[in-house]
PDB file of C-alpha atoms in Angstrom:
ATOM      1  CA  MET A  26     145.076 189.089  45.889  1.00 47.00           C
ATOM      2  CA  PRO A  27     144.721 191.924  48.414  1.00 48.00           C
ATOM      3  CA  ASP A  28     147.503 194.246  49.402  1.00 48.00           C
ATOM      4  CA  SER A  29     149.422 193.166  52.490  1.00 43.00           C
ATOM      5  CA  SER A  30     148.545 196.476  54.150  1.00 50.00           C
ATOM      6  CA  ASP A  31     144.911 195.375  54.489  1.00 56.00           C
ATOM      7  CA  GLY A  32     143.817 194.822  58.067  1.00 63.00           C
ATOM      8  CA  PRO A  33     144.093 191.208  59.279  1.00 79.00           C
ATOM      9  CA  THR A  34     140.407 191.163  60.243  1.00 78.00           C
ATOM     10  CA  VAL A  35     139.381 191.728  56.644  1.00 80.00           C
ATOM     11  CA  LEU A  36     142.028 189.340  55.350  1.00 83.00           C
ATOM     12  CA  ARG A  37     140.574 186.620  57.571  1.00 86.00           C
ATOM     13  CA  ILE A  38     137.105 187.334  56.178  1.00 85.00           C
ATOM     14  CA  LEU A  39     138.452 187.204  52.622  1.00 85.00           C
ATOM     15  CA  LEU A  40     140.347 183.963  53.268  1.00 90.00           C
ATOM     16  CA  GLY A  41     137.279 182.418  54.911  1.00 89.00           C
ATOM     17  CA  SER A  42     135.057 183.315  51.959  1.00 86.00           C
ATOM     18  CA  HIS A  43     137.570 181.721  49.553  1.00 88.00           C
ATOM     19  CA  LEU A  44     137.667 178.543  51.625  1.00 93.00           C
ATOM     20  CA  ARG A  45     133.872 178.377  51.839  1.00 91.00           C
ATOM     21  CA  ARG A  46     133.480 178.723  48.060  1.00 90.00           C
ATOM     22  CA  LEU A  47     136.112 176.046  47.469  1.00 94.00           C
ATOM     23  CA  ARG A  48     134.429 173.639  49.882  1.00 95.00           C
ATOM     24  CA  GLU A  49     130.958 174.185  48.448  1.00 94.00           C
ATOM     25  CA  SER A  50     132.145 173.925  44.842  1.00 95.00           C
ATOM     26  CA  ARG A  51     133.634 170.502  45.643  1.00 95.00           C
ATOM     27  CA  GLY A  52     130.463 169.307  47.346  1.00 96.00           C
ATOM     28  CA  ILE A  53     132.316 168.802  50.634  1.00 96.00           C
ATOM     29  CA  SER A  54     130.363 169.164  53.866  1.00 96.00           C
ATOM     30  CA  ALA A  55     131.489 171.255  56.821  1.00 94.00           C
ATOM     31  CA  LYS A  56     131.689 168.027  58.810  1.00 95.00           C
ATOM     32  CA  GLN A  57     134.141 166.521  56.300  1.00 96.00           C
ATOM     33  CA  ALA A  58     136.241 169.699  56.312  1.00 95.00           C
ATOM     34  CA  ALA A  59     136.270 169.740  60.107  1.00 94.00           C
ATOM     35  CA  SER A  60     137.471 166.143  60.182  1.00 95.00           C
ATOM     36  CA  GLN A  61     140.349 167.047  57.878  1.00 93.00           C
ATOM     37  CA  ILE A  62     141.746 169.548  60.400  1.00 94.00           C
ATOM     38  CA  ARG A  63     140.648 167.602  63.481  1.00 93.00           C
ATOM     39  CA  ALA A  64     138.144 170.275  64.531  1.00 92.00           C
ATOM     40  CA  SER A  65     134.411 170.836  64.974  1.00 93.00           C
ATOM     41  CA  GLU A  66     131.891 172.015  62.395  1.00 93.00           C
ATOM     42  CA  SER A  67     131.428 175.197  64.426  1.00 91.00           C
ATOM     43  CA  LYS A  68     135.132 175.959  64.022  1.00 91.00           C
ATOM     44  CA  ILE A  69     134.831 175.574  60.247  1.00 93.00           C
ATOM     45  CA  SER A  70     131.904 178.001  60.362  1.00 90.00           C
ATOM     46  CA  ARG A  71     133.928 180.540  62.368  1.00 87.00           C
ATOM     47  CA  ILE A  72     136.875 180.183  59.979  1.00 90.00           C
ATOM     48  CA  GLU A  73     134.686 180.669  56.903  1.00 89.00           C
ATOM     49  CA  LEU A  74     133.091 183.759  58.460  1.00 83.00           C
ATOM     50  CA  GLY A  75     136.508 185.210  59.291  1.00 82.00           C
ATOM     51  CA  ARG A  76     135.800 185.130  63.031  1.00 76.00           C
ATOM     52  CA  ASN A  77     138.824 182.952  63.877  1.00 76.00           C
ATOM     53  CA  ALA A  78     142.481 183.141  62.966  1.00 79.00           C
ATOM     54  CA  ILE A  79     143.458 179.984  61.103  1.00 87.00           C
ATOM     55  CA  ARG A  80     146.727 178.112  61.300  1.00 90.00           C
ATOM     56  CA  GLU A  81     148.606 177.818  58.019  1.00 90.00           C
ATOM     57  CA  ILE A  82     148.858 174.049  58.484  1.00 93.00           C
ATOM     58  CA  ASP A  83     145.049 173.884  58.656  1.00 94.00           C
ATOM     59  CA  VAL A  84     144.761 175.952  55.482  1.00 94.00           C
ATOM     60  CA  LEU A  85     147.200 173.571  53.806  1.00 93.00           C
ATOM     61  CA  ASP A  86     145.177 170.532  54.904  1.00 95.00           C
ATOM     62  CA  LEU A  87     141.917 172.079  53.654  1.00 96.00           C
ATOM     63  CA  LEU A  88     143.443 173.034  50.315  1.00 95.00           C
ATOM     64  CA  THR A  89     144.687 169.452  49.940  1.00 95.00           C
ATOM     65  CA  LEU A  90     141.177 168.168  50.669  1.00 95.00           C
ATOM     66  CA  TYR A  91     139.722 170.597  48.116  1.00 96.00           C
ATOM     67  CA  GLY A  92     142.279 169.656  45.456  1.00 95.00           C
ATOM     68  CA  VAL A  93     143.471 173.209  44.866  1.00 94.00           C
ATOM     69  CA  GLU A  94     146.086 173.650  42.152  1.00 92.00           C
ATOM     70  CA  PRO A  95     149.591 174.898  43.129  1.00 90.00           C
ATOM     71  CA  ARG A  96     149.313 178.547  42.021  1.00 89.00           C
ATOM     72  CA  GLU A  97     146.038 179.199  43.888  1.00 91.00           C
ATOM     73  CA  ARG A  98     147.349 177.209  46.839  1.00 91.00           C
ATOM     74  CA  GLU A  99     150.375 179.491  47.098  1.00 91.00           C
ATOM     75  CA  GLN A 100     148.202 182.618  46.947  1.00 89.00           C
ATOM     76  CA  LEU A 101     145.868 181.394  49.681  1.00 91.00           C
ATOM     77  CA  LEU A 102     148.737 180.321  51.927  1.00 91.00           C
ATOM     78  CA  THR A 103     150.226 183.805  51.530  1.00 89.00           C
ATOM     79  CA  LEU A 104     146.848 185.282  52.433  1.00 88.00           C
ATOM     80  CA  ALA A 105     146.699 183.036  55.508  1.00 89.00           C
ATOM     81  CA  GLU A 106     150.143 184.198  56.619  1.00 89.00           C
ATOM     82  CA  GLN A 107     149.208 187.868  56.143  1.00 84.00           C
ATOM     83  CA  SER A 108     145.887 187.435  57.971  1.00 86.00           C
ATOM     84  CA  ASN A 109     147.714 186.251  61.089  1.00 85.00           C
ATOM     85  CA  ARG A 110     149.967 189.296  61.334  1.00 84.00           C
ATOM     86  CA  PRO A 111     148.876 191.671  64.099  1.00 84.00           C
ATOM     87  CA  GLY A 112     147.455 195.017  62.950  1.00 85.00           C
ATOM     88  CA  TRP A 113     148.861 198.339  64.174  1.00 87.00           C
ATOM     89  CA  TRP A 114     146.059 198.431  66.748  1.00 87.00           C
ATOM     90  CA  HIS A 115     147.416 195.259  68.377  1.00 87.00           C
ATOM     91  CA  ARG A 116     149.358 197.383  70.866  1.00 90.00           C
ATOM     92  CA  TYR A 117     146.028 198.604  72.246  1.00 92.00           C
ATOM     93  CA  ASN A 118     144.687 195.088  72.872  1.00 89.00           C
ATOM     94  CA  ASP A 119     144.955 195.554  76.629  1.00 93.00           C
ATOM     95  CA  ILE A 120     142.437 198.416  76.599  1.00 92.00           C
ATOM     96  CA  LEU A 121     140.170 197.420  73.698  1.00 90.00           C
ATOM     97  CA  PRO A 122     137.436 194.784  73.988  1.00 89.00           C
ATOM     98  CA  ASP A 123     137.563 192.012  71.380  1.00 83.00           C
ATOM     99  CA  TRP A 124     134.352 193.182  69.733  1.00 84.00           C
ATOM    100  CA  PHE A 125     135.834 196.614  69.033  1.00 90.00           C
ATOM    101  CA  GLN A 126     139.201 195.298  67.829  1.00 85.00           C
ATOM    102  CA  ALA A 127     137.277 193.554  65.056  1.00 82.00           C
ATOM    103  CA  TYR A 128     135.701 196.880  64.057  1.00 89.00           C
ATOM    104  CA  VAL A 129     139.017 198.728  63.949  1.00 90.00           C
ATOM    105  CA  GLY A 130     140.338 196.008  61.645  1.00 86.00           C
ATOM    106  CA  MET A 131     137.372 196.421  59.306  1.00 87.00           C
ATOM    107  CA  GLU A 132     137.578 200.201  59.466  1.00 91.00           C
ATOM    108  CA  GLU A 133     141.233 200.027  58.440  1.00 87.00           C
ATOM    109  CA  ALA A 134     140.344 198.143  55.236  1.00 84.00           C
ATOM    110  CA  ALA A 135     137.148 200.008  54.314  1.00 90.00           C
ATOM    111  CA  LYS A 136     137.066 202.231  51.257  1.00 93.00           C
ATOM    112  CA  SER A 137     133.969 204.089  52.479  1.00 97.00           C
ATOM    113  CA  ILE A 138     131.834 204.298  55.606  1.00 98.00           C
ATOM    114  CA  ARG A 139     128.350 205.735  55.942  1.00 98.00           C
ATOM    115  CA  VAL A 140     127.494 206.801  59.481  1.00 98.00           C
ATOM    116  CA  TYR A 141     124.357 207.902  61.279  1.00 97.00           C
ATOM    117  CA  GLU A 142     124.881 209.391  64.742  1.00 96.00           C
ATOM    118  CA  ALA A 143     122.439 211.077  67.095  1.00 93.00           C
ATOM    119  CA  GLN A 144     124.539 211.615  70.223  1.00 94.00           C
ATOM    120  CA  PHE A 145     128.039 212.799  69.313  1.00 96.00           C
ATOM    121  CA  VAL A 146     130.251 213.772  66.419  1.00 98.00           C
ATOM    122  CA  PRO A 147     131.582 210.401  65.141  1.00 97.00           C
ATOM    123  CA  GLY A 148     135.021 209.341  66.372  1.00 97.00           C
ATOM    124  CA  LEU A 149     136.627 209.626  62.928  1.00 98.00           C
ATOM    125  CA  LEU A 150     135.776 213.355  62.895  1.00 98.00           C
ATOM    126  CA  GLN A 151     136.491 214.278  66.520  1.00 98.00           C
ATOM    127  CA  THR A 152     139.126 216.796  67.548  1.00 98.00           C
ATOM    128  CA  GLU A 153     141.512 215.726  70.292  1.00 98.00           C
ATOM    129  CA  ASP A 154     139.839 217.831  73.007  1.00 98.00           C
ATOM    130  CA  TYR A 155     136.360 216.729  71.970  1.00 98.00           C
ATOM    131  CA  ALA A 156     137.474 213.070  71.948  1.00 98.00           C
ATOM    132  CA  THR A 157     138.978 213.542  75.397  1.00 97.00           C
ATOM    133  CA  ALA A 158     135.679 214.933  76.683  1.00 97.00           C
ATOM    134  CA  VAL A 159     133.625 212.112  75.126  1.00 97.00           C
ATOM    135  CA  ILE A 160     135.943 209.384  76.422  1.00 96.00           C
ATOM    136  CA  SER A 161     135.902 210.929  79.898  1.00 94.00           C
ATOM    137  CA  LEU A 162     132.175 210.153  80.047  1.00 94.00           C
ATOM    138  CA  GLY A 163     133.121 206.481  80.219  1.00 90.00           C
ATOM    139  CA  ASP A 164     134.956 206.821  83.546  1.00 86.00           C
ATOM    140  CA  PHE A 165     138.168 205.237  82.256  1.00 92.00           C
ATOM    141  CA  PRO A 166     141.380 205.483  84.306  1.00 94.00           C
ATOM    142  CA  LEU A 167     143.424 208.510  83.214  1.00 94.00           C
ATOM    143  CA  GLU A 168     146.228 206.596  81.466  1.00 95.00           C
ATOM    144  CA  GLN A 169     143.756 204.378  79.634  1.00 95.00           C
ATOM    145  CA  ALA A 170     141.676 207.388  78.569  1.00 96.00           C
ATOM    146  CA  GLU A 171     144.778 209.122  77.185  1.00 96.00           C
ATOM    147  CA  ARG A 172     145.680 206.038  75.134  1.00 97.00           C
ATOM    148  CA  LEU A 173     142.122 205.789  73.815  1.00 97.00           C
ATOM    149  CA  VAL A 174     142.397 209.378  72.576  1.00 97.00           C
ATOM    150  CA  VAL A 175     145.672 208.534  70.802  1.00 97.00           C
ATOM    151  CA  LEU A 176     144.028 205.467  69.260  1.00 96.00           C
ATOM    152  CA  ARG A 177     141.148 207.596  68.007  1.00 97.00           C
ATOM    153  CA  LYS A 178     143.610 209.977  66.349  1.00 97.00           C
ATOM    154  CA  GLU A 179     145.388 207.054  64.684  1.00 96.00           C
ATOM    155  CA  ARG A 180     142.076 205.723  63.383  1.00 96.00           C
ATOM    156  CA  GLN A 181     141.529 209.098  61.677  1.00 97.00           C
ATOM    157  CA  ARG A 182     144.754 208.785  59.673  1.00 95.00           C
ATOM    158  CA  ARG A 183     143.229 207.185  56.572  1.00 95.00           C
ATOM    159  CA  PHE A 184     140.503 209.851  56.367  1.00 97.00           C
ATOM    160  CA  ARG A 185     143.056 212.647  56.790  1.00 95.00           C
ATOM    161  CA  ASP A 186     145.175 211.073  54.036  1.00 95.00           C
ATOM    162  CA  GLY A 187     142.213 210.922  51.664  1.00 95.00           C
ATOM    163  CA  LYS A 188     142.108 207.100  51.643  1.00 94.00           C
ATOM    164  CA  LEU A 189     138.715 206.738  53.324  1.00 96.00           C
ATOM    165  CA  LYS A 190     135.444 208.327  52.223  1.00 98.00           C
ATOM    166  CA  LEU A 191     132.913 209.269  54.881  1.00 98.00           C
ATOM    167  CA  TRP A 192     129.247 210.073  54.433  1.00 98.00           C
ATOM    168  CA  VAL A 193     127.936 211.192  57.808  1.00 98.00           C
ATOM    169  CA  VAL A 194     124.378 212.053  58.795  1.00 97.00           C
ATOM    170  CA  LEU A 195     124.085 213.782  62.184  1.00 97.00           C
ATOM    171  CA  ASP A 196     121.103 214.849  64.228  1.00 95.00           C
ATOM    172  CA  GLU A 197     121.304 218.580  64.885  1.00 96.00           C
ATOM    173  CA  ALA A 198     121.300 217.753  68.603  1.00 94.00           C
ATOM    174  CA  ALA A 199     124.725 216.085  68.214  1.00 96.00           C
ATOM    175  CA  LEU A 200     126.183 219.396  67.037  1.00 97.00           C
ATOM    176  CA  ARG A 201     124.513 221.412  69.752  1.00 96.00           C
ATOM    177  CA  ARG A 202     125.158 219.048  72.664  1.00 94.00           C
ATOM    178  CA  PRO A 203     127.677 220.763  75.014  1.00 93.00           C
ATOM    179  CA  ILE A 204     130.663 218.427  75.230  1.00 95.00           C
ATOM    180  CA  GLY A 205     133.723 219.610  77.151  1.00 95.00           C
ATOM    181  CA  GLY A 206     132.562 223.217  77.383  1.00 93.00           C
ATOM    182  CA  ALA A 207     131.920 225.957  74.845  1.00 94.00           C
ATOM    183  CA  ALA A 208     135.540 226.322  73.699  1.00 95.00           C
ATOM    184  CA  VAL A 209     135.848 222.593  72.932  1.00 97.00           C
ATOM    185  CA  GLN A 210     132.483 222.553  71.184  1.00 97.00           C
ATOM    186  CA  ILE A 211     133.351 225.582  69.023  1.00 97.00           C
ATOM    187  CA  GLU A 212     136.732 224.106  68.078  1.00 98.00           C
ATOM    188  CA  GLN A 213     134.988 220.875  67.053  1.00 98.00           C
ATOM    189  CA  LEU A 214     132.441 222.734  64.971  1.00 98.00           C
ATOM    190  CA  ARG A 215     135.139 224.764  63.224  1.00 98.00           C
ATOM    191  CA  TYR A 216     136.958 221.547  62.380  1.00 98.00           C
ATOM    192  CA  LEU A 217     133.778 220.119  60.850  1.00 98.00           C
ATOM    193  CA  ARG A 218     133.197 223.376  58.967  1.00 98.00           C
ATOM    194  CA  ALA A 219     136.655 223.115  57.395  1.00 98.00           C
ATOM    195  CA  ALA A 220     136.293 219.374  56.734  1.00 98.00           C
ATOM    196  CA  CYS A 221     133.168 220.033  54.663  1.00 97.00           C
ATOM    197  CA  ALA A 222     135.489 221.210  51.890  1.00 96.00           C
ATOM    198  CA  SER A 223     137.143 217.788  51.700  1.00 97.00           C
ATOM    199  CA  PRO A 224     136.159 215.657  48.693  1.00 96.00           C
ATOM    200  CA  THR A 225     136.220 212.605  50.973  1.00 97.00           C
ATOM    201  CA  LEU A 226     133.511 213.904  53.347  1.00 98.00           C
ATOM    202  CA  THR A 227     129.784 214.299  52.820  1.00 98.00           C
ATOM    203  CA  LEU A 228     128.183 215.750  55.952  1.00 98.00           C
ATOM    204  CA  GLN A 229     124.438 216.183  56.407  1.00 98.00           C
ATOM    205  CA  VAL A 230     122.446 217.428  59.384  1.00 97.00           C
ATOM    206  CA  ILE A 231     118.911 216.390  60.333  1.00 95.00           C
ATOM    207  CA  PRO A 232     117.197 219.497  61.737  1.00 93.00           C
ATOM    208  CA  TYR A 233     115.103 219.491  64.892  1.00 84.00           C
ATOM    209  CA  GLY A 234     111.959 220.100  62.860  1.00 75.00           C
ATOM    210  CA  ALA A 235     112.382 216.989  60.718  1.00 73.00           C
ATOM    211  CA  GLY A 236     110.308 214.873  63.085  1.00 65.00           C
ATOM    212  CA  GLY A 237     110.947 211.194  63.807  1.00 66.00           C
ATOM    213  CA  HIS A 238     112.562 208.509  61.675  1.00 66.00           C
ATOM    214  CA  ALA A 239     112.991 204.743  61.717  1.00 71.00           C
ATOM    215  CA  ALA A 240     116.591 204.522  63.018  1.00 77.00           C
ATOM    216  CA  PRO A 241     116.470 203.884  66.790  1.00 82.00           C
ATOM    217  CA  THR A 242     120.240 204.171  67.276  1.00 90.00           C
ATOM    218  CA  GLY A 243     123.427 205.123  65.486  1.00 94.00           C
ATOM    219  CA  PHE A 244     125.050 202.729  63.025  1.00 97.00           C
ATOM    220  CA  SER A 245     127.769 202.495  60.393  1.00 97.00           C
ATOM    221  CA  ILE A 246     127.841 200.756  57.005  1.00 97.00           C
ATOM    222  CA  LEU A 247     131.313 199.739  55.857  1.00 95.00           C
ATOM    223  CA  ARG A 248     132.142 199.037  52.217  1.00 94.00           C
ATOM    224  CA  PHE A 249     135.421 197.410  51.192  1.00 88.00           C
ATOM    225  CA  ILE A 250     137.730 197.556  48.191  1.00 78.00           C
ATOM    226  CA  GLU A 251     137.653 193.790  47.776  1.00 74.00           C
ATOM    227  CA  ARG A 252     134.605 192.793  45.713  1.00 74.00           C
ATOM    228  CA  ASP A 253     134.437 189.438  47.497  1.00 72.00           C
ATOM    229  CA  LEU A 254     133.607 191.176  50.775  1.00 80.00           C
ATOM    230  CA  PRO A 255     129.997 192.137  51.504  1.00 84.00           C
ATOM    231  CA  ASP A 256     129.043 195.418  53.111  1.00 90.00           C
ATOM    232  CA  VAL A 257     129.006 195.180  56.905  1.00 91.00           C
ATOM    233  CA  VAL A 258     126.650 197.049  59.230  1.00 93.00           C
ATOM    234  CA  TYR A 259     128.148 197.880  62.630  1.00 94.00           C
ATOM    235  CA  VAL A 260     125.821 198.705  65.537  1.00 95.00           C
ATOM    236  CA  GLU A 261     127.567 199.452  68.830  1.00 93.00           C
ATOM    237  CA  ASN A 262     126.056 198.927  72.255  1.00 89.00           C
ATOM    238  CA  LEU A 263     127.486 199.848  75.647  1.00 86.00           C
ATOM    239  CA  THR A 264     129.222 196.499  76.202  1.00 87.00           C
ATOM    240  CA  SER A 265     129.118 194.781  72.802  1.00 89.00           C
ATOM    241  CA  ALA A 266     128.411 195.281  69.122  1.00 91.00           C
ATOM    242  CA  LEU A 267     126.506 193.713  66.237  1.00 91.00           C
ATOM    243  CA  TYR A 268     128.123 192.919  62.886  1.00 88.00           C
ATOM    244  CA  LEU A 269     125.496 192.333  60.196  1.00 88.00           C
ATOM    245  CA  ASP A 270     126.474 191.115  56.733  1.00 84.00           C
ATOM    246  CA  LYS A 271     123.396 189.216  55.537  1.00 86.00           C
ATOM    247  CA  GLN A 272     122.133 191.011  52.467  1.00 90.00           C
ATOM    248  CA  THR A 273     118.604 191.354  53.845  1.00 95.00           C
ATOM    249  CA  ASP A 274     119.917 193.076  56.988  1.00 94.00           C
ATOM    250  CA  VAL A 275     122.322 195.301  55.068  1.00 94.00           C
ATOM    251  CA  ASP A 276     119.552 196.323  52.658  1.00 96.00           C
ATOM    252  CA  ARG A 277     117.337 197.396  55.575  1.00 95.00           C
ATOM    253  CA  TYR A 278     120.077 199.622  56.934  1.00 95.00           C
ATOM    254  CA  LEU A 279     120.923 201.011  53.505  1.00 96.00           C
ATOM    255  CA  LEU A 280     117.255 201.946  53.083  1.00 95.00           C
ATOM    256  CA  ALA A 281     117.230 203.565  56.523  1.00 94.00           C
ATOM    257  CA  MET A 282     120.341 205.551  55.622  1.00 96.00           C
ATOM    258  CA  GLU A 283     118.766 206.729  52.371  1.00 95.00           C
ATOM    259  CA  ARG A 284     115.694 207.911  54.249  1.00 93.00           C
ATOM    260  CA  LEU A 285     117.839 209.702  56.827  1.00 95.00           C
ATOM    261  CA  SER A 286     119.687 211.442  53.996  1.00 95.00           C
ATOM    262  CA  LEU A 287     116.391 212.584  52.507  1.00 94.00           C
ATOM    263  CA  VAL A 288     115.079 214.165  55.732  1.00 93.00           C
ATOM    264  CA  ALA A 289     118.457 215.835  56.395  1.00 95.00           C
ATOM    265  CA  HIS A 290     119.545 219.138  54.881  1.00 96.00           C
ATOM    266  CA  GLU A 291     121.497 218.806  51.656  1.00 97.00           C
ATOM    267  CA  PRO A 292     125.282 218.743  52.157  1.00 97.00           C
ATOM    268  CA  ARG A 293     125.722 222.238  50.713  1.00 97.00           C
ATOM    269  CA  GLU A 294     123.623 223.597  53.601  1.00 97.00           C
ATOM    270  CA  THR A 295     125.882 222.114  56.296  1.00 98.00           C
ATOM    271  CA  PRO A 296     128.517 224.910  56.436  1.00 97.00           C
ATOM    272  CA  ARG A 297     125.774 227.504  56.907  1.00 97.00           C
ATOM    273  CA  LEU A 298     124.151 225.491  59.705  1.00 97.00           C
ATOM    274  CA  ILE A 299     127.477 225.039  61.471  1.00 98.00           C
ATOM    275  CA  ASP A 300     128.231 228.764  61.149  1.00 97.00           C
ATOM    276  CA  GLU A 301     124.882 229.558  62.771  1.00 96.00           C
ATOM    277  CA  ILE A 302     125.554 227.268  65.725  1.00 96.00           C
ATOM    278  CA  ILE A 303     129.069 228.698  66.183  1.00 96.00           C
ATOM    279  CA  GLU A 304     127.680 232.243  66.114  1.00 96.00           C
ATOM    280  CA  GLN A 305     125.052 231.376  68.723  1.00 95.00           C
ATOM    281  CA  LEU A 306     127.646 229.732  70.986  1.00 94.00           C
ATOM    282  CA  GLU A 307     130.053 232.651  70.713  1.00 92.00           C
ATOM    283  CA  LYS A 308     127.267 235.130  71.455  1.00 89.00           C
ATOM    284  CA  ALA A 309     126.173 233.131  74.499  1.00 86.00           C
ATOM    285  CA  ASP A 310     129.789 232.903  75.683  1.00 74.00           C
ATOM    286  CA  ASP A 311     130.153 236.714  75.502  1.00 70.00           C
ATOM    287  CA  GLU A 312     127.050 237.372  77.574  1.00 65.00           C
TER     288      GLU A 312
END
């Protein structure tokens, strides 16, 4: 069973996958399962996909229907109880849209994340001043913007503690884009330069001269410790996000990420590239 420190979003996904396998192995239809908990088939689907919290009494009724033996029943009921506990990010619910709360929960339980970004340095690698400048582009009220910066710093905790591996591919333009002024940009670049020495970060840069590629927008691929959980591709839009876990979709994004990695400079070249950009910025600032 998973550790109780896992994010509730992932625990719900894990519980749902267990319940789906139990139902299918017993030859029970979604309609029959829905009838057992006095719900609709669509609710069973949402439960099995981990999209809905599930009441412990409903879990108990489903386990009774599936004829689960006492030891496994106890484990799954414990998992259900843990999955309904609010995560640490719950206190930000008033400023976070539902679609992003789900991502933070997955991020908290991921063992590794591969990221492609063309616009900005990814949030998990942003300095406080750089994050402040990026968030200010969204025209949030001051108090809300300040809390979003704090949230971003808290999300970085697992990477700082060496519990999350990142493999990031950036367009060179993301490093050169002036965000918050030269001083903020240089501080951000120096942070990335130092972070390159971390064994939990692989950072590659796609140079201007690399030409085009097949990724029209940034995306992340999350991989979890639990073997029962599939990789999830996260694609964020301005007002919503896509979560893709079908193997065919994930494979397409994995292939795109591999191709991006091939057109990018090798990771050992990244410190040199960052040093060059810092030198150019400092020279321009002195003129």
